[in-house]
Tab-separated table of C-alpha atoms in Angstrom:
chain	number	residue	atom	x	y	z
A	1	MET	CA	-187.126	-116.594	-159.931
A	2	SER	CA	-186.521	-114.450	-157.060
A	3	ILE	CA	-188.828	-111.805	-155.460
A	4	ASP	CA	-188.727	-108.171	-157.051
A	5	ILE	CA	-189.469	-106.251	-154.081
A	6	LEU	CA	-188.856	-103.124	-155.626
A	7	LYS	CA	-191.283	-104.050	-158.478
A	8	ALA	CA	-193.819	-105.004	-155.963
A	9	LYS	CA	-193.662	-101.584	-154.061
A	10	LYS	CA	-194.226	-99.754	-157.443
A	11	VAL	CA	-197.447	-101.875	-157.984
A	12	PHE	CA	-198.422	-101.108	-154.610
A	13	LYS	CA	-198.136	-97.383	-155.240
A	14	GLU	CA	-200.081	-97.780	-158.517
A	15	TYR	CA	-202.828	-99.912	-156.834
A	16	VAL	CA	-203.602	-97.297	-154.160
A	17	LYS	CA	-203.876	-94.506	-156.485
A	18	ASN	CA	-207.395	-95.948	-157.236
A	19	TYR	CA	-208.540	-94.786	-153.637
A	20	ASN	CA	-208.930	-91.079	-152.290
A	21	PRO	CA	-205.694	-89.797	-151.151
A	22	ASN	CA	-207.427	-87.319	-148.960
A	23	ASP	CA	-209.167	-89.932	-146.931
A	24	GLU	CA	-207.650	-90.278	-143.364
A	25	LYS	CA	-208.337	-93.885	-143.329
A	26	VAL	CA	-206.754	-94.624	-146.721
A	27	LYS	CA	-203.617	-92.523	-145.570
A	28	ILE	CA	-203.422	-94.335	-142.291
A	29	LYS	CA	-203.680	-97.612	-144.046
A	30	ILE	CA	-201.010	-97.015	-146.752
A	31	SER	CA	-198.354	-95.649	-144.111
A	32	HIS	CA	-199.288	-98.676	-142.125
A	33	ILE	CA	-198.547	-101.236	-144.542
A	34	GLU	CA	-195.365	-99.515	-145.706
A	35	ARG	CA	-194.278	-99.749	-142.181
A	36	VAL	CA	-195.426	-103.251	-141.635
A	37	SER	CA	-193.505	-104.374	-144.593
A	38	GLN	CA	-190.239	-103.165	-143.103
A	39	ILE	CA	-191.050	-104.427	-139.613
A	40	ALA	CA	-191.631	-107.856	-140.996
A	41	LYS	CA	-188.286	-107.562	-143.042
A	42	LYS	CA	-186.353	-106.569	-139.965
A	43	LEU	CA	-187.866	-109.206	-137.849
A	44	ALA	CA	-187.026	-111.767	-140.257
A	45	GLU	CA	-183.465	-110.661	-140.293
A	46	SER	CA	-183.371	-110.772	-136.666
A	47	LEU	CA	-184.545	-114.455	-136.818
A	48	ASN	CA	-181.648	-115.080	-139.222
A	49	LEU	CA	-183.805	-116.120	-142.067
A	50	SER	CA	-182.689	-116.596	-145.709
A	51	LYS	CA	-182.581	-113.815	-147.949
A	52	GLU	CA	-185.539	-115.624	-149.700
A	53	ASP	CA	-187.530	-115.676	-146.485
A	54	VAL	CA	-186.587	-112.087	-145.655
A	55	GLU	CA	-187.898	-110.931	-149.052
A	56	LEU	CA	-191.099	-113.039	-148.775
A	57	ALA	CA	-191.831	-111.609	-145.454
A	58	GLU	CA	-191.306	-108.123	-146.775
A	59	LEU	CA	-193.589	-108.895	-149.609
A	60	ILE	CA	-196.211	-110.510	-147.163
A	61	GLY	CA	-195.983	-107.103	-145.260
A	62	LEU	CA	-196.948	-105.279	-148.488
A	63	LEU	CA	-199.766	-107.389	-149.171
A	64	HIS	CA	-201.374	-108.112	-145.696
A	65	ASP	CA	-203.926	-105.398	-145.722
A	66	ILE	CA	-204.709	-104.975	-149.412
A	67	GLY	CA	-208.446	-105.725	-148.586
A	68	ARG	CA	-208.653	-102.770	-146.327
A	69	PHE	CA	-208.932	-100.290	-149.172
A	70	GLU	CA	-212.251	-101.819	-150.602
A	71	GLN	CA	-213.268	-102.121	-147.322
A	72	ILE	CA	-212.855	-98.534	-146.829
A	73	ARG	CA	-214.406	-97.546	-149.994
A	74	LEU	CA	-217.443	-99.787	-149.573
A	75	PHE	CA	-218.061	-99.577	-145.955
A	76	ASN	CA	-216.082	-96.477	-144.605
A	77	THR	CA	-214.932	-98.527	-141.615
A	78	PHE	CA	-211.912	-100.851	-140.422
A	79	VAL	CA	-214.401	-102.863	-138.224
A	80	ASP	CA	-214.566	-106.116	-139.866
A	81	LYS	CA	-217.730	-107.357	-138.269
A	82	ASP	CA	-219.683	-104.345	-139.463
A	83	SER	CA	-218.319	-104.864	-142.925
A	84	ILE	CA	-216.065	-107.709	-144.509
A	85	ASN	CA	-213.370	-109.927	-143.365
A	86	HIS	CA	-210.353	-107.673	-144.699
A	87	GLY	CA	-207.994	-110.670	-144.554
A	88	GLU	CA	-210.291	-112.873	-146.482
A	89	TYR	CA	-211.293	-110.044	-148.878
A	90	GLY	CA	-207.534	-109.446	-149.442
A	91	VAL	CA	-207.169	-112.907	-150.637
A	92	LYS	CA	-210.061	-112.452	-153.032
A	93	VAL	CA	-208.388	-109.370	-154.361
A	94	LEU	CA	-205.105	-111.274	-154.917
A	95	PHE	CA	-205.960	-114.571	-155.941
A	96	GLN	CA	-209.564	-114.773	-157.152
A	97	ASP	CA	-208.966	-111.665	-158.972
A	98	GLY	CA	-205.699	-112.094	-160.108
A	99	LEU	CA	-203.889	-109.137	-158.647
A	100	ILE	CA	-201.128	-111.178	-156.993
A	101	ARG	CA	-199.382	-111.723	-160.511
A	102	GLU	CA	-198.854	-107.952	-160.586
A	103	PHE	CA	-196.790	-108.147	-157.580
A	104	ILE	CA	-194.831	-111.379	-158.038
A	105	GLU	CA	-194.911	-113.548	-161.374
A	106	ASP	CA	-193.924	-117.034	-159.771
A	107	ASP	CA	-196.594	-118.608	-157.969
A	108	LYS	CA	-194.329	-120.915	-155.798
A	109	TYR	CA	-195.047	-118.603	-152.791
A	110	ASP	CA	-198.724	-118.212	-153.403
A	111	ASP	CA	-199.946	-120.825	-150.539
A	112	ILE	CA	-197.725	-118.934	-147.902
A	113	ILE	CA	-198.854	-115.557	-148.863
A	114	LYS	CA	-202.464	-116.671	-148.784
A	115	LEU	CA	-202.314	-118.344	-145.683
A	116	SER	CA	-200.376	-115.412	-144.138
A	117	ILE	CA	-202.828	-113.150	-145.193
A	118	LEU	CA	-205.706	-115.346	-144.185
A	119	ASN	CA	-204.461	-115.757	-140.649
A	120	HIS	CA	-202.928	-112.284	-139.775
A	121	ASN	CA	-206.141	-110.940	-138.480
A	122	ARG	CA	-207.643	-114.076	-137.024
A	123	ALA	CA	-207.801	-114.434	-133.001
A	124	ARG	CA	-205.266	-117.569	-133.597
A	125	ILE	CA	-203.192	-119.005	-136.367
A	126	GLU	CA	-205.231	-122.159	-137.939
A	127	GLU	CA	-203.785	-125.536	-137.330
A	128	GLY	CA	-202.264	-127.948	-139.737
A	129	LEU	CA	-199.881	-125.319	-141.471
A	130	THR	CA	-196.290	-126.433	-142.365
A	131	GLU	CA	-193.359	-125.092	-140.387
A	132	LYS	CA	-192.826	-122.327	-143.212
A	133	GLN	CA	-196.392	-121.545	-143.486
A	134	ASN	CA	-196.620	-121.186	-139.737
A	135	LEU	CA	-193.341	-119.175	-139.456
A	136	HIS	CA	-194.696	-116.500	-141.830
A	137	ALA	CA	-197.961	-116.438	-140.444
A	138	LYS	CA	-196.233	-115.546	-137.032
A	139	VAL	CA	-193.785	-112.839	-138.568
A	140	ILE	CA	-196.627	-111.015	-140.301
A	141	ARG	CA	-198.919	-111.143	-137.154
A	142	ASP	CA	-196.298	-109.856	-134.933
A	143	ALA	CA	-195.066	-106.985	-137.521
A	144	ASP	CA	-198.916	-106.126	-137.843
A	145	LYS	CA	-199.570	-105.689	-134.111
A	146	THR	CA	-196.348	-103.856	-133.633
A	147	ASP	CA	-197.261	-101.119	-135.970
A	148	ILE	CA	-200.991	-101.134	-134.749
A	149	PHE	CA	-199.570	-100.061	-131.435
A	150	TYR	CA	-197.844	-97.268	-133.047
A	151	VAL	CA	-200.768	-96.163	-134.993
A	152	LEU	CA	-203.016	-96.239	-132.199
A	153	THR	CA	-200.804	-93.802	-129.889
A	154	VAL	CA	-200.531	-91.196	-132.728
A	155	GLY	CA	-203.393	-91.739	-135.225
A	156	ASP	CA	-206.366	-89.638	-135.816
A	157	LYS	CA	-209.082	-90.804	-133.151
A	158	LYS	CA	-212.134	-90.362	-135.453
A	159	ALA	CA	-210.533	-92.274	-138.363
A	160	LEU	CA	-209.578	-95.116	-136.017
A	161	TRP	CA	-212.562	-95.346	-133.795
A	162	GLU	CA	-215.151	-93.872	-135.846
A	163	LYS	CA	-215.614	-91.066	-133.272
A	164	GLU	CA	-213.517	-88.682	-131.540
A	165	ASP	CA	-214.515	-89.314	-127.967
A	166	LEU	CA	-214.723	-92.860	-126.281
A	167	SER	CA	-215.312	-91.301	-122.943
A	168	ASN	CA	-218.916	-92.452	-122.653
A	169	ASP	CA	-218.047	-96.052	-123.815
A	170	LYS	CA	-218.237	-99.032	-121.436
A	171	ILE	CA	-216.128	-102.175	-121.181
A	172	THR	CA	-218.393	-104.995	-121.331
A	173	GLU	CA	-218.022	-107.555	-118.623
A	174	GLU	CA	-217.610	-110.416	-121.116
A	175	ILE	CA	-214.552	-108.776	-122.651
A	176	TYR	CA	-212.972	-107.810	-119.558
A	177	ARG	CA	-213.416	-111.533	-118.265
A	178	GLN	CA	-211.566	-112.724	-121.572
A	179	PHE	CA	-208.870	-110.134	-120.952
A	180	MET	CA	-208.157	-110.998	-117.419
A	181	ASN	CA	-208.747	-114.754	-117.424
A	182	ASP	CA	-208.638	-116.059	-120.913
A	183	LYS	CA	-205.671	-114.066	-122.069
A	184	TYR	CA	-207.600	-113.982	-125.491
A	185	ILE	CA	-210.175	-111.739	-126.953
A	186	ASP	CA	-213.037	-113.290	-129.115
A	187	TYR	CA	-213.320	-110.499	-131.698
A	188	LYS	CA	-216.909	-111.376	-132.414
A	189	LYS	CA	-217.869	-110.639	-128.691
A	190	ARG	CA	-216.757	-107.011	-128.880
A	191	ASN	CA	-219.688	-104.801	-128.533
A	192	THR	CA	-218.266	-101.371	-127.930
A	193	SER	CA	-215.296	-99.204	-129.190
A	194	ALA	CA	-213.812	-99.468	-125.761
A	195	ASP	CA	-214.141	-103.362	-126.159
A	196	ILE	CA	-211.999	-102.843	-129.322
A	197	LEU	CA	-209.500	-100.966	-127.393
A	198	VAL	CA	-209.236	-103.791	-124.708
A	199	GLY	CA	-208.609	-106.089	-127.691
A	200	HIS	CA	-205.652	-104.001	-128.756
A	201	PHE	CA	-204.070	-104.209	-125.121
A	202	ALA	CA	-204.550	-107.950	-125.499
A	203	PHE	CA	-202.120	-107.995	-128.432
A	204	VAL	CA	-199.412	-108.257	-125.879
A	205	TYR	CA	-200.505	-111.860	-125.291
A	206	ASP	CA	-200.223	-112.714	-128.771
A	207	LEU	CA	-196.579	-111.630	-129.733
A	208	TYR	CA	-194.324	-114.635	-130.872
A	209	PHE	CA	-190.890	-112.896	-130.959
A	210	SER	CA	-188.743	-111.422	-128.238
A	211	GLU	CA	-187.989	-108.617	-130.735
A	212	SER	CA	-191.630	-107.613	-130.959
A	213	LEU	CA	-192.087	-107.422	-127.251
A	214	LYS	CA	-188.884	-105.264	-127.217
A	215	THR	CA	-190.288	-102.672	-129.559
A	216	ILE	CA	-193.549	-102.397	-127.549
A	217	LYS	CA	-191.559	-102.011	-124.257
A	218	ASP	CA	-188.766	-99.546	-125.639
A	219	ASN	CA	-191.435	-97.390	-127.228
A	220	ASN	CA	-193.772	-97.217	-124.213
A	221	TYR	CA	-196.619	-98.124	-126.372
A	222	LEU	CA	-198.658	-99.473	-123.610
A	223	GLU	CA	-198.420	-96.389	-121.471
A	224	LYS	CA	-198.974	-93.833	-124.570
A	225	LEU	CA	-202.189	-95.789	-125.658
A	226	TYR	CA	-203.386	-95.885	-122.041
A	227	LYS	CA	-202.934	-92.337	-121.668
A	228	ARG	CA	-205.174	-91.499	-124.558
A	229	PHE	CA	-208.229	-92.485	-122.947
A	230	ILE	CA	-210.389	-91.554	-119.832
A	231	PHE	CA	-213.811	-93.192	-119.409
A	232	LYS	CA	-216.514	-91.433	-117.580
A	233	ASP	CA	-218.101	-94.518	-116.197
A	234	GLU	CA	-216.448	-95.372	-113.038
A	235	GLU	CA	-216.472	-98.836	-113.329
A	236	THR	CA	-215.141	-98.966	-116.897
A	237	MET	CA	-212.554	-96.679	-115.581
A	238	LYS	CA	-211.415	-99.076	-112.871
A	239	LYS	CA	-211.568	-102.055	-115.569
A	240	TYR	CA	-209.428	-99.705	-117.830
A	241	ASN	CA	-206.821	-99.194	-115.184
A	242	LYS	CA	-206.472	-102.896	-114.239
A	243	ILE	CA	-206.094	-103.795	-117.899
A	244	TYR	CA	-203.382	-101.368	-118.425
A	245	GLU	CA	-201.447	-102.636	-115.229
A	246	THR	CA	-202.055	-106.346	-116.266
A	247	ALA	CA	-200.826	-105.864	-119.876
A	248	ARG	CA	-197.799	-103.844	-118.572
A	249	GLU	CA	-196.903	-106.605	-115.982
A	250	TYR	CA	-197.276	-109.095	-118.600
A	251	LEU	CA	-194.872	-107.385	-121.139
A	252	PHE	CA	-192.109	-106.908	-118.238
A	253	ASN	CA	-192.408	-110.338	-117.224
A	254	HIS	CA	-191.813	-111.829	-120.496
A	255	TYR	CA	-189.434	-109.346	-122.113
A	256	ASN	CA	-186.272	-108.652	-119.765
């Protein structure tokens, strides 16, 4: 039994009707999910994966953030540490509550779908996955991060950051150290909106495929994101400038 992606898209459209269509966060998330699904499909095609794996990547893209809608309804935030882990909650909605069978009747892909969703928003992919599980976890992570860059450059600041103005925020020393030295951000250590912003710049360290790096570079996402923010605190602005320069240098060194 093959994946019926058109049916899955219809189910998705019906599911999101349960949530306020005028809520800016809901709007952002619906459009993000639809784009990620297409990015995942194109990425899988660029890797010359089988038709089955291309369709599976597209389906995982459609499902990866399904937990976001209850997160928005219950907590009105995108910040997991202040609410719920949206990846884990998405797995609950799909597999404990049984919604997955609305999207796809065959259960043979369940483990790959489940592990891809669980790992898409973790700092690192868990160890012990099979080659195919690991591949799909990488595809959805890249597709998700690629579109998050786009969203952050054009999206409504208040909906994304809980406030319109980040100029009084500060980048904490630990997050700055992690970015510069570890090339890795521990999400649980982020304390300010500016810290979360730094975490997004750190996405460049966590892209697996050259196609993803190319998209970030060709669309000037780093520069566009950088230019959206100015910090009043002089030390934070110095850190911010250095973070941008370091991320840009990394991107250009790793994609020619």
